[in-house]
Amino acid sequence: MNKKSILSATILSTLATGAFAFDSSRLSGEIILSTGYVSTNSNLSTESDAYLGDRNQKGSHTDDFMVFPLGSIAYDLGENRNQRVYMGTSRDDLAVGDLAFEIGYQYDMLNGTQVDVAYLPTVLSGEVWADPYLQGNRSKTDIDGHAFRLKLSNIVGSGFSVDMAYATQEVDEERITDNDLHRDSDMYYVKGSYLTHIAPNMGLITSAGYLHNDAEGKAETYDQYEMEVTYFINHNAHTLGVTGTYAYRDYDGHNAYYQKTRSDNRSKLFVAYEYANIIGLENWDFVSFAGVNYNDSNIDFYKNEEYLATVGVSYKF
């Protein structure tokens, strides 16, 4: 039985064991409708220009305005409502700029630990350039991926959390001529976090993470080491979260196009703001997200910046 089947069986067996009739009071969730501005100059992004004139320089910026829905829905299980099934983008991920759709199951233990098992069907799926290094007009191809996540939050009430994931990705039509740059891979990820309350309405979350991308090509295989700090504050109707992240990627193999081994320094600043009950409407909130991602590489082709700014409304039920 594969991991996706194991997760499905776990959720279905939990539902069957409860043998519940639908109870609308157990249903909760949030719907977010946002509009925003996105800009990137990544040579690897399929939102950039398909024509590549020079593979020895970073890309030019492309700008887009977009409208997109976000949100989540959950259904509580058990007499004590200490279990739930859910789908959508979690608030915790959204607050730090991770837009990952999940389908999962949570269990709240008596000792304060929350166990979370999830499948992420879209986080690694999408489109890539079949050969991003091709000088001239490049064509797109699909990339398929599956990710599985196990998260232990607030372990025995200590404030410590551990987030672990395993993922695979496969490029449908890999046209890169150098086998050392082939992108099919298995990924292994672990992240430890600690929550510190500075005041009842204010806190810090400090995190350290490690990612190993075991790719088919040696020049695409890397280890990533990450540090992250999130500051949050709640005051009356206002909620603000600010996240700063730094990561270092160390690649294994020699890149034949550039005659060197790639290394990247990646940094991110993300701000999330929420104003509750706008114009007196209960459960309706104003939400805004803004972020900047920088990737400084020892190879110009991989250098890029990304900017995001959005405003929207959310409805909680």
mmCIF file of C-alpha atoms in Angstrom:
data_model
loop_
_atom_site.group_PDB
_atom_site.id
_atom_site.type_symbol
_atom_site.label_atom_id
_atom_site.label_comp_id
_atom_site.label_asym_id
_atom_site.label_seq_id
_atom_site.Cartn_x
_atom_site.Cartn_y
_atom_site.Cartn_z
ATOM 1 C CA MET A 1 0.000 0.000 0.000
ATOM 2 C CA ASN A 2 1.475 3.393 -0.965
ATOM 3 C CA LYS A 3 1.634 6.365 1.366
ATOM 4 C CA LYS A 4 -1.307 8.121 -0.254
ATOM 5 C CA SER A 5 -3.447 5.020 0.300
ATOM 6 C CA ILE A 6 -2.288 4.751 3.915
ATOM 7 C CA LEU A 7 -3.341 8.334 4.584
ATOM 8 C CA SER A 8 -6.720 7.813 2.901
ATOM 9 C CA ALA A 9 -7.311 4.625 4.877
ATOM 10 C CA THR A 10 -6.443 6.404 8.146
ATOM 11 C CA ILE A 11 -8.942 9.188 7.499
ATOM 12 C CA LEU A 12 -11.687 6.865 6.287
ATOM 13 C CA SER A 13 -11.271 4.484 9.227
ATOM 14 C CA THR A 14 -11.528 7.419 11.619
ATOM 15 C CA LEU A 15 -14.760 8.519 9.984
ATOM 16 C CA ALA A 16 -16.152 5.003 10.003
ATOM 17 C CA THR A 17 -15.253 4.461 13.657
ATOM 18 C CA GLY A 18 -17.138 7.601 14.632
ATOM 19 C CA ALA A 19 -20.168 6.505 12.580
ATOM 20 C CA PHE A 20 -21.467 10.038 12.846
ATOM 21 C CA ALA A 21 -24.432 11.757 11.295
ATOM 22 C CA PHE A 22 -23.531 15.108 9.789
ATOM 23 C CA ASP A 23 -23.613 17.859 12.413
ATOM 24 C CA SER A 24 -23.218 21.373 11.023
ATOM 25 C CA SER A 25 -21.992 22.658 14.402
ATOM 26 C CA ARG A 26 -18.849 20.541 13.929
ATOM 27 C CA LEU A 27 -18.039 22.283 10.642
ATOM 28 C CA SER A 28 -15.682 25.272 10.603
ATOM 29 C CA GLY A 29 -13.548 27.046 8.098
ATOM 30 C CA GLU A 30 -12.531 30.174 6.298
ATOM 31 C CA ILE A 31 -12.863 31.521 2.768
ATOM 32 C CA ILE A 32 -10.382 34.158 1.557
ATOM 33 C CA LEU A 33 -10.715 36.065 -1.696
ATOM 34 C CA SER A 34 -7.640 38.114 -2.571
ATOM 35 C CA THR A 35 -6.355 40.168 -5.437
ATOM 36 C CA GLY A 36 -2.752 41.091 -5.810
ATOM 37 C CA TYR A 37 0.421 41.896 -7.693
ATOM 38 C CA VAL A 38 3.172 39.362 -8.382
ATOM 39 C CA SER A 39 6.536 40.065 -9.984
ATOM 40 C CA THR A 40 9.452 37.730 -10.716
ATOM 41 C CA ASN A 41 12.604 37.635 -12.816
ATOM 42 C CA SER A 42 13.410 33.953 -12.373
ATOM 43 C CA ASN A 43 14.778 32.261 -15.489
ATOM 44 C CA LEU A 44 13.221 29.026 -14.194
ATOM 45 C CA SER A 45 9.682 30.399 -13.829
ATOM 46 C CA THR A 46 7.266 29.644 -16.667
ATOM 47 C CA GLU A 47 5.694 33.054 -15.937
ATOM 48 C CA SER A 48 8.864 34.634 -17.355
ATOM 49 C CA ASP A 49 9.633 35.164 -21.038
ATOM 50 C CA ALA A 50 9.753 31.913 -23.032
ATOM 51 C CA TYR A 51 12.577 33.342 -25.125
ATOM 52 C CA LEU A 52 16.010 32.985 -23.511
ATOM 53 C CA GLY A 53 18.643 35.099 -25.200
ATOM 54 C CA ASP A 54 21.566 34.552 -22.857
ATOM 55 C CA ARG A 55 21.900 31.807 -20.257
ATOM 56 C CA ASN A 56 24.723 33.697 -18.525
ATOM 57 C CA GLN A 57 22.579 36.426 -16.955
ATOM 58 C CA LYS A 58 19.564 36.642 -14.686
ATOM 59 C CA GLY A 59 16.106 37.107 -16.148
ATOM 60 C CA SER A 60 14.014 40.233 -16.715
ATOM 61 C CA HIS A 61 10.998 41.010 -14.549
ATOM 62 C CA THR A 62 7.467 39.974 -15.477
ATOM 63 C CA ASP A 63 4.502 41.498 -13.631
ATOM 64 C CA ASP A 64 1.048 40.025 -13.136
ATOM 65 C CA PHE A 65 -2.160 40.997 -11.392
ATOM 66 C CA MET A 66 -4.235 38.084 -10.198
ATOM 67 C CA VAL A 67 -7.341 37.108 -8.257
ATOM 68 C CA PHE A 68 -7.183 33.912 -6.241
ATOM 69 C CA PRO A 69 -9.239 32.134 -3.574
ATOM 70 C CA LEU A 70 -7.732 30.603 -0.441
ATOM 71 C CA GLY A 71 -9.133 29.040 2.679
ATOM 72 C CA SER A 72 -9.802 25.846 4.565
ATOM 73 C CA ILE A 73 -12.609 23.693 5.917
ATOM 74 C CA ALA A 74 -12.564 21.265 8.862
ATOM 75 C CA TYR A 75 -14.972 18.813 10.471
ATOM 76 C CA ASP A 76 -14.598 17.837 14.144
ATOM 77 C CA LEU A 77 -14.803 14.178 15.169
ATOM 78 C CA GLY A 78 -15.270 12.326 18.453
ATOM 79 C CA GLU A 79 -17.279 13.124 21.565
ATOM 80 C CA ASN A 80 -14.644 15.584 22.769
ATOM 81 C CA ARG A 81 -14.050 17.026 19.306
ATOM 82 C CA ASN A 82 -10.349 16.321 19.689
ATOM 83 C CA GLN A 83 -10.047 14.959 16.141
ATOM 84 C CA ARG A 84 -10.782 16.520 12.791
ATOM 85 C CA VAL A 85 -10.424 16.053 9.063
ATOM 86 C CA TYR A 86 -9.640 19.080 6.959
ATOM 87 C CA MET A 87 -8.670 20.394 3.564
ATOM 88 C CA GLY A 88 -7.298 23.711 2.370
ATOM 89 C CA THR A 89 -4.442 26.065 3.255
ATOM 90 C CA SER A 90 -3.691 26.266 6.963
ATOM 91 C CA ARG A 91 -3.491 29.619 8.753
ATOM 92 C CA ASP A 92 -0.069 28.698 10.174
ATOM 93 C CA ASP A 93 1.366 28.178 6.688
ATOM 94 C CA LEU A 94 -0.376 31.197 5.205
ATOM 95 C CA ALA A 95 0.996 33.476 7.934
ATOM 96 C CA VAL A 96 4.594 32.719 6.881
ATOM 97 C CA GLY A 97 3.965 32.770 3.123
ATOM 98 C CA ASP A 98 3.583 29.054 2.389
ATOM 99 C CA LEU A 99 0.584 28.526 0.096
ATOM 100 C CA ALA A 100 0.209 24.761 0.338
ATOM 101 C CA PHE A 101 -3.109 22.960 -0.208
ATOM 102 C CA GLU A 102 -3.486 20.023 2.194
ATOM 103 C CA ILE A 103 -5.888 17.164 2.881
ATOM 104 C CA GLY A 104 -5.357 15.787 6.342
ATOM 105 C CA TYR A 105 -6.287 14.537 9.774
ATOM 106 C CA GLN A 106 -5.518 16.048 13.198
ATOM 107 C CA TYR A 107 -5.632 14.520 16.654
ATOM 108 C CA ASP A 108 -5.345 16.512 19.897
ATOM 109 C CA MET A 109 -3.703 14.410 22.614
ATOM 110 C CA LEU A 110 -4.435 14.858 26.323
ATOM 111 C CA ASN A 111 -0.806 15.889 26.978
ATOM 112 C CA GLY A 112 -1.154 18.947 24.693
ATOM 113 C CA THR A 113 0.463 17.478 21.589
ATOM 114 C CA GLN A 114 -1.378 17.859 18.295
ATOM 115 C CA VAL A 115 -0.625 15.190 15.676
ATOM 116 C CA ASP A 116 -1.205 16.217 12.061
ATOM 117 C CA VAL A 117 -0.955 13.877 9.052
ATOM 118 C CA ALA A 118 -1.502 15.378 5.606
ATOM 119 C CA TYR A 119 -1.193 14.841 1.871
ATOM 120 C CA LEU A 120 -0.261 17.843 -0.288
ATOM 121 C CA PRO A 121 -1.348 17.153 -3.874
ATOM 122 C CA THR A 122 -0.401 20.462 -5.514
ATOM 123 C CA VAL A 123 2.659 21.860 -3.743
ATOM 124 C CA LEU A 124 5.118 20.363 -6.267
ATOM 125 C CA SER A 125 2.833 20.060 -9.297
ATOM 126 C CA GLY A 126 2.598 22.598 -12.102
ATOM 127 C CA GLU A 127 4.620 23.617 -15.135
ATOM 128 C CA VAL A 128 8.360 23.966 -15.797
ATOM 129 C CA TRP A 129 10.484 24.598 -18.857
ATOM 130 C CA ALA A 130 11.270 21.330 -20.618
ATOM 131 C CA ASP A 131 14.808 22.709 -21.054
ATOM 132 C CA PRO A 132 15.257 25.967 -19.105
ATOM 133 C CA TYR A 133 18.814 26.403 -20.504
ATOM 134 C CA LEU A 134 17.780 26.326 -24.176
ATOM 135 C CA GLN A 135 18.772 29.593 -25.873
ATOM 136 C CA GLY A 136 15.823 30.585 -28.028
ATOM 137 C CA ASN A 137 12.143 29.763 -27.570
ATOM 138 C CA ARG A 138 11.582 27.353 -24.707
ATOM 139 C CA SER A 139 8.576 25.047 -24.336
ATOM 140 C CA LYS A 140 6.678 24.110 -21.184
ATOM 141 C CA THR A 141 6.061 20.685 -19.706
ATOM 142 C CA ASP A 142 4.227 19.420 -16.646
ATOM 143 C CA ILE A 143 5.877 18.503 -13.370
ATOM 144 C CA ASP A 144 4.024 16.091 -11.107
ATOM 145 C CA GLY A 145 4.700 15.782 -7.422
ATOM 146 C CA HIS A 146 3.344 14.271 -4.229
ATOM 147 C CA ALA A 147 4.156 15.386 -0.715
ATOM 148 C CA PHE A 148 3.316 13.789 2.634
ATOM 149 C CA ARG A 149 3.579 15.592 5.935
ATOM 150 C CA LEU A 150 3.710 14.625 9.616
ATOM 151 C CA LYS A 151 3.614 17.455 12.136
ATOM 152 C CA LEU A 152 3.767 17.274 15.929
ATOM 153 C CA SER A 153 2.764 20.635 17.426
ATOM 154 C CA ASN A 154 3.276 21.909 20.987
ATOM 155 C CA ILE A 155 4.789 18.587 22.068
ATOM 156 C CA VAL A 156 3.563 17.753 25.606
ATOM 157 C CA GLY A 157 2.687 21.429 26.015
ATOM 158 C CA SER A 158 6.320 22.527 25.713
ATOM 159 C CA GLY A 159 5.999 24.958 22.808
ATOM 160 C CA PHE A 160 8.247 22.747 20.664
ATOM 161 C CA SER A 161 6.981 21.521 17.288
ATOM 162 C CA VAL A 162 8.463 19.206 14.664
ATOM 163 C CA ASP A 163 7.411 19.253 11.009
ATOM 164 C CA MET A 164 8.538 16.387 8.737
ATOM 165 C CA ALA A 165 7.809 15.740 5.063
ATOM 166 C CA TYR A 166 8.658 13.409 2.223
ATOM 167 C CA ALA A 167 8.017 14.345 -1.402
ATOM 168 C CA THR A 168 8.666 13.174 -4.930
ATOM 169 C CA GLN A 169 8.639 15.096 -8.195
ATOM 170 C CA GLU A 170 8.864 14.001 -11.816
ATOM 171 C CA VAL A 171 9.231 16.089 -14.974
ATOM 172 C CA ASP A 172 7.026 14.749 -17.771
ATOM 173 C CA GLU A 173 9.313 15.676 -20.685
ATOM 174 C CA GLU A 174 12.858 16.212 -19.460
ATOM 175 C CA ARG A 175 14.753 17.758 -22.401
ATOM 176 C CA ILE A 176 17.893 18.965 -20.636
ATOM 177 C CA THR A 177 20.753 17.347 -22.552
ATOM 178 C CA ASP A 178 23.119 17.176 -19.563
ATOM 179 C CA ASN A 179 22.044 14.231 -17.386
ATOM 180 C CA ASP A 180 23.667 15.861 -14.343
ATOM 181 C CA LEU A 181 20.933 18.526 -14.459
ATOM 182 C CA HIS A 182 17.948 16.172 -14.602
ATOM 183 C CA ARG A 183 15.319 17.175 -12.049
ATOM 184 C CA ASP A 184 13.328 14.062 -11.004
ATOM 185 C CA SER A 185 13.901 13.749 -7.276
ATOM 186 C CA ASP A 186 12.955 12.570 -3.805
ATOM 187 C CA MET A 187 12.908 15.179 -1.029
ATOM 188 C CA TYR A 188 13.293 14.775 2.726
ATOM 189 C CA TYR A 189 12.490 17.656 5.062
ATOM 190 C CA VAL A 190 12.534 18.250 8.813
ATOM 191 C CA LYS A 191 11.921 21.475 10.735
ATOM 192 C CA GLY A 192 11.947 22.150 14.461
ATOM 193 C CA SER A 193 10.205 25.193 15.966
ATOM 194 C CA TYR A 194 9.811 26.776 19.380
ATOM 195 C CA LEU A 195 7.104 29.224 20.442
ATOM 196 C CA THR A 196 8.028 31.893 23.008
ATOM 197 C CA HIS A 197 5.336 34.178 24.453
ATOM 198 C CA ILE A 198 6.763 37.647 25.074
ATOM 199 C CA ALA A 199 3.385 38.838 26.354
ATOM 200 C CA PRO A 200 -0.152 37.385 26.340
ATOM 201 C CA ASN A 201 -0.777 38.957 22.903
ATOM 202 C CA MET A 202 2.747 38.754 21.486
ATOM 203 C CA GLY A 203 5.270 36.058 20.656
ATOM 204 C CA LEU A 204 8.180 34.691 18.655
ATOM 205 C CA ILE A 205 8.471 31.430 16.738
ATOM 206 C CA THR A 206 12.067 30.436 15.989
ATOM 207 C CA SER A 207 12.735 27.560 13.585
ATOM 208 C CA ALA A 208 15.581 25.576 12.071
ATOM 209 C CA GLY A 209 15.084 23.306 9.073
ATOM 210 C CA TYR A 210 16.959 20.874 6.845
ATOM 211 C CA LEU A 211 16.013 19.735 3.331
ATOM 212 C CA HIS A 212 17.749 17.108 1.213
ATOM 213 C CA ASN A 213 16.820 17.007 -2.469
ATOM 214 C CA ASP A 214 18.033 13.704 -3.893
ATOM 215 C CA ALA A 215 17.785 14.387 -7.633
ATOM 216 C CA GLU A 216 18.494 12.183 -10.628
ATOM 217 C CA GLY A 217 21.147 14.688 -11.681
ATOM 218 C CA LYS A 218 24.116 15.257 -9.378
ATOM 219 C CA ALA A 219 24.143 18.991 -10.166
ATOM 220 C CA GLU A 220 20.485 19.223 -9.048
ATOM 221 C CA THR A 221 21.072 17.348 -5.768
ATOM 222 C CA TYR A 222 21.460 19.664 -2.793
ATOM 223 C CA ASP A 223 21.276 20.108 0.964
ATOM 224 C CA GLN A 224 19.447 23.143 2.324
ATOM 225 C CA TYR A 225 19.917 24.596 5.815
ATOM 226 C CA GLU A 226 17.294 27.094 6.957
ATOM 227 C CA MET A 227 16.663 29.504 9.827
ATOM 228 C CA GLU A 228 13.343 31.291 10.332
ATOM 229 C CA VAL A 229 11.914 33.748 12.855
ATOM 230 C CA THR A 230 8.278 34.862 13.061
ATOM 231 C CA TYR A 231 7.083 37.731 15.252
ATOM 232 C CA PHE A 232 3.338 38.088 15.850
ATOM 233 C CA ILE A 233 1.147 40.471 17.810
ATOM 234 C CA ASN A 234 -2.598 40.784 18.417
ATOM 235 C CA HIS A 235 -4.047 44.120 19.520
ATOM 236 C CA ASN A 236 -7.795 44.692 19.597
ATOM 237 C CA ALA A 237 -8.973 43.973 16.040
ATOM 238 C CA HIS A 238 -5.449 43.964 14.570
ATOM 239 C CA THR A 239 -3.214 40.944 13.986
ATOM 240 C CA LEU A 240 0.256 41.271 12.496
ATOM 241 C CA GLY A 241 2.825 38.614 11.660
ATOM 242 C CA VAL A 242 6.320 39.246 10.270
ATOM 243 C CA THR A 243 8.523 36.356 9.105
ATOM 244 C CA GLY A 244 12.171 36.442 8.110
ATOM 245 C CA THR A 245 13.884 33.400 6.575
ATOM 246 C CA TYR A 246 17.431 32.635 5.500
ATOM 247 C CA ALA A 247 18.472 29.421 3.750
ATOM 248 C CA TYR A 248 21.725 28.159 2.278
ATOM 249 C CA ARG A 249 21.700 25.562 -0.527
ATOM 250 C CA ASP A 250 24.806 23.520 -1.176
ATOM 251 C CA TYR A 251 24.694 21.570 -4.452
ATOM 252 C CA ASP A 252 26.584 18.302 -4.905
ATOM 253 C CA GLY A 253 27.628 18.161 -8.539
ATOM 254 C CA HIS A 254 29.556 20.193 -11.077
ATOM 255 C CA ASN A 255 27.379 22.247 -13.458
ATOM 256 C CA ALA A 256 28.820 21.746 -16.938
ATOM 257 C CA TYR A 257 27.124 24.845 -18.395
ATOM 258 C CA TYR A 258 28.892 27.144 -15.922
ATOM 259 C CA GLN A 259 31.983 25.112 -14.998
ATOM 260 C CA LYS A 260 31.339 25.369 -11.276
ATOM 261 C CA THR A 261 29.249 23.841 -8.489
ATOM 262 C CA ARG A 262 26.201 25.917 -7.635
ATOM 263 C CA SER A 263 25.519 27.407 -4.200
ATOM 264 C CA ASP A 264 22.600 29.699 -3.266
ATOM 265 C CA ASN A 265 21.822 32.101 -0.446
ATOM 266 C CA ARG A 266 18.059 32.493 -0.157
ATOM 267 C CA SER A 267 16.249 35.066 1.970
ATOM 268 C CA LYS A 268 12.591 35.937 2.484
ATOM 269 C CA LEU A 269 10.608 38.610 4.283
ATOM 270 C CA PHE A 270 6.857 38.080 4.579
ATOM 271 C CA VAL A 271 4.232 40.225 6.310
ATOM 272 C CA ALA A 272 0.650 39.162 7.060
ATOM 273 C CA TYR A 273 -1.928 41.606 8.435
ATOM 274 C CA GLU A 274 -5.555 41.106 9.445
ATOM 275 C CA TYR A 275 -8.252 43.488 10.695
ATOM 276 C CA ALA A 276 -11.210 41.667 12.250
ATOM 277 C CA ASN A 277 -14.920 42.432 11.720
ATOM 278 C CA ILE A 278 -14.482 45.127 9.073
ATOM 279 C CA ILE A 279 -17.142 47.857 9.103
ATOM 280 C CA GLY A 280 -18.878 46.021 11.922
ATOM 281 C CA LEU A 281 -19.502 42.811 9.971
ATOM 282 C CA GLU A 282 -19.031 39.820 12.282
ATOM 283 C CA ASN A 283 -16.711 37.111 10.927
ATOM 284 C CA TRP A 284 -15.689 39.289 7.962
ATOM 285 C CA ASP A 285 -12.020 40.355 8.080
ATOM 286 C CA PHE A 286 -9.712 42.443 5.942
ATOM 287 C CA VAL A 287 -6.516 40.537 5.086
ATOM 288 C CA SER A 288 -3.310 41.588 3.374
ATOM 289 C CA PHE A 289 -0.086 39.755 2.507
ATOM 290 C CA ALA A 290 3.208 41.132 1.219
ATOM 291 C CA GLY A 291 6.484 39.357 0.621
ATOM 292 C CA VAL A 292 9.918 39.558 -0.956
ATOM 293 C CA ASN A 293 12.079 36.555 -1.925
ATOM 294 C CA TYR A 294 15.722 36.885 -2.961
ATOM 295 C CA ASN A 295 17.969 34.187 -4.323
ATOM 296 C CA ASP A 296 21.639 35.163 -4.553
ATOM 297 C CA SER A 297 23.553 32.458 -6.399
ATOM 298 C CA ASN A 298 27.186 32.112 -7.432
ATOM 299 C CA ILE A 299 25.771 31.559 -10.959
ATOM 300 C CA ASP A 300 23.963 34.576 -12.453
ATOM 301 C CA PHE A 301 21.386 32.448 -14.293
ATOM 302 C CA TYR A 302 19.849 31.376 -10.967
ATOM 303 C CA LYS A 303 19.737 34.823 -9.341
ATOM 304 C CA ASN A 304 16.213 36.153 -8.928
ATOM 305 C CA GLU A 305 13.816 38.287 -6.914
ATOM 306 C CA GLU A 306 10.093 37.787 -6.361
ATOM 307 C CA TYR A 307 7.598 40.311 -5.000
ATOM 308 C CA LEU A 308 4.056 39.739 -3.786
ATOM 309 C CA ALA A 309 1.419 42.164 -2.482
ATOM 310 C CA THR A 310 -2.237 41.280 -1.944
ATOM 311 C CA VAL A 311 -5.402 42.631 -0.317
ATOM 312 C CA GLY A 312 -8.612 40.744 0.270
ATOM 313 C CA VAL A 313 -11.413 39.736 2.593
ATOM 314 C CA SER A 314 -12.011 36.576 4.567
ATOM 315 C CA TYR A 315 -15.150 35.038 5.988
ATOM 316 C CA LYS A 316 -14.958 32.635 8.928
ATOM 317 C CA PHE A 317 -17.685 30.153 9.785
#
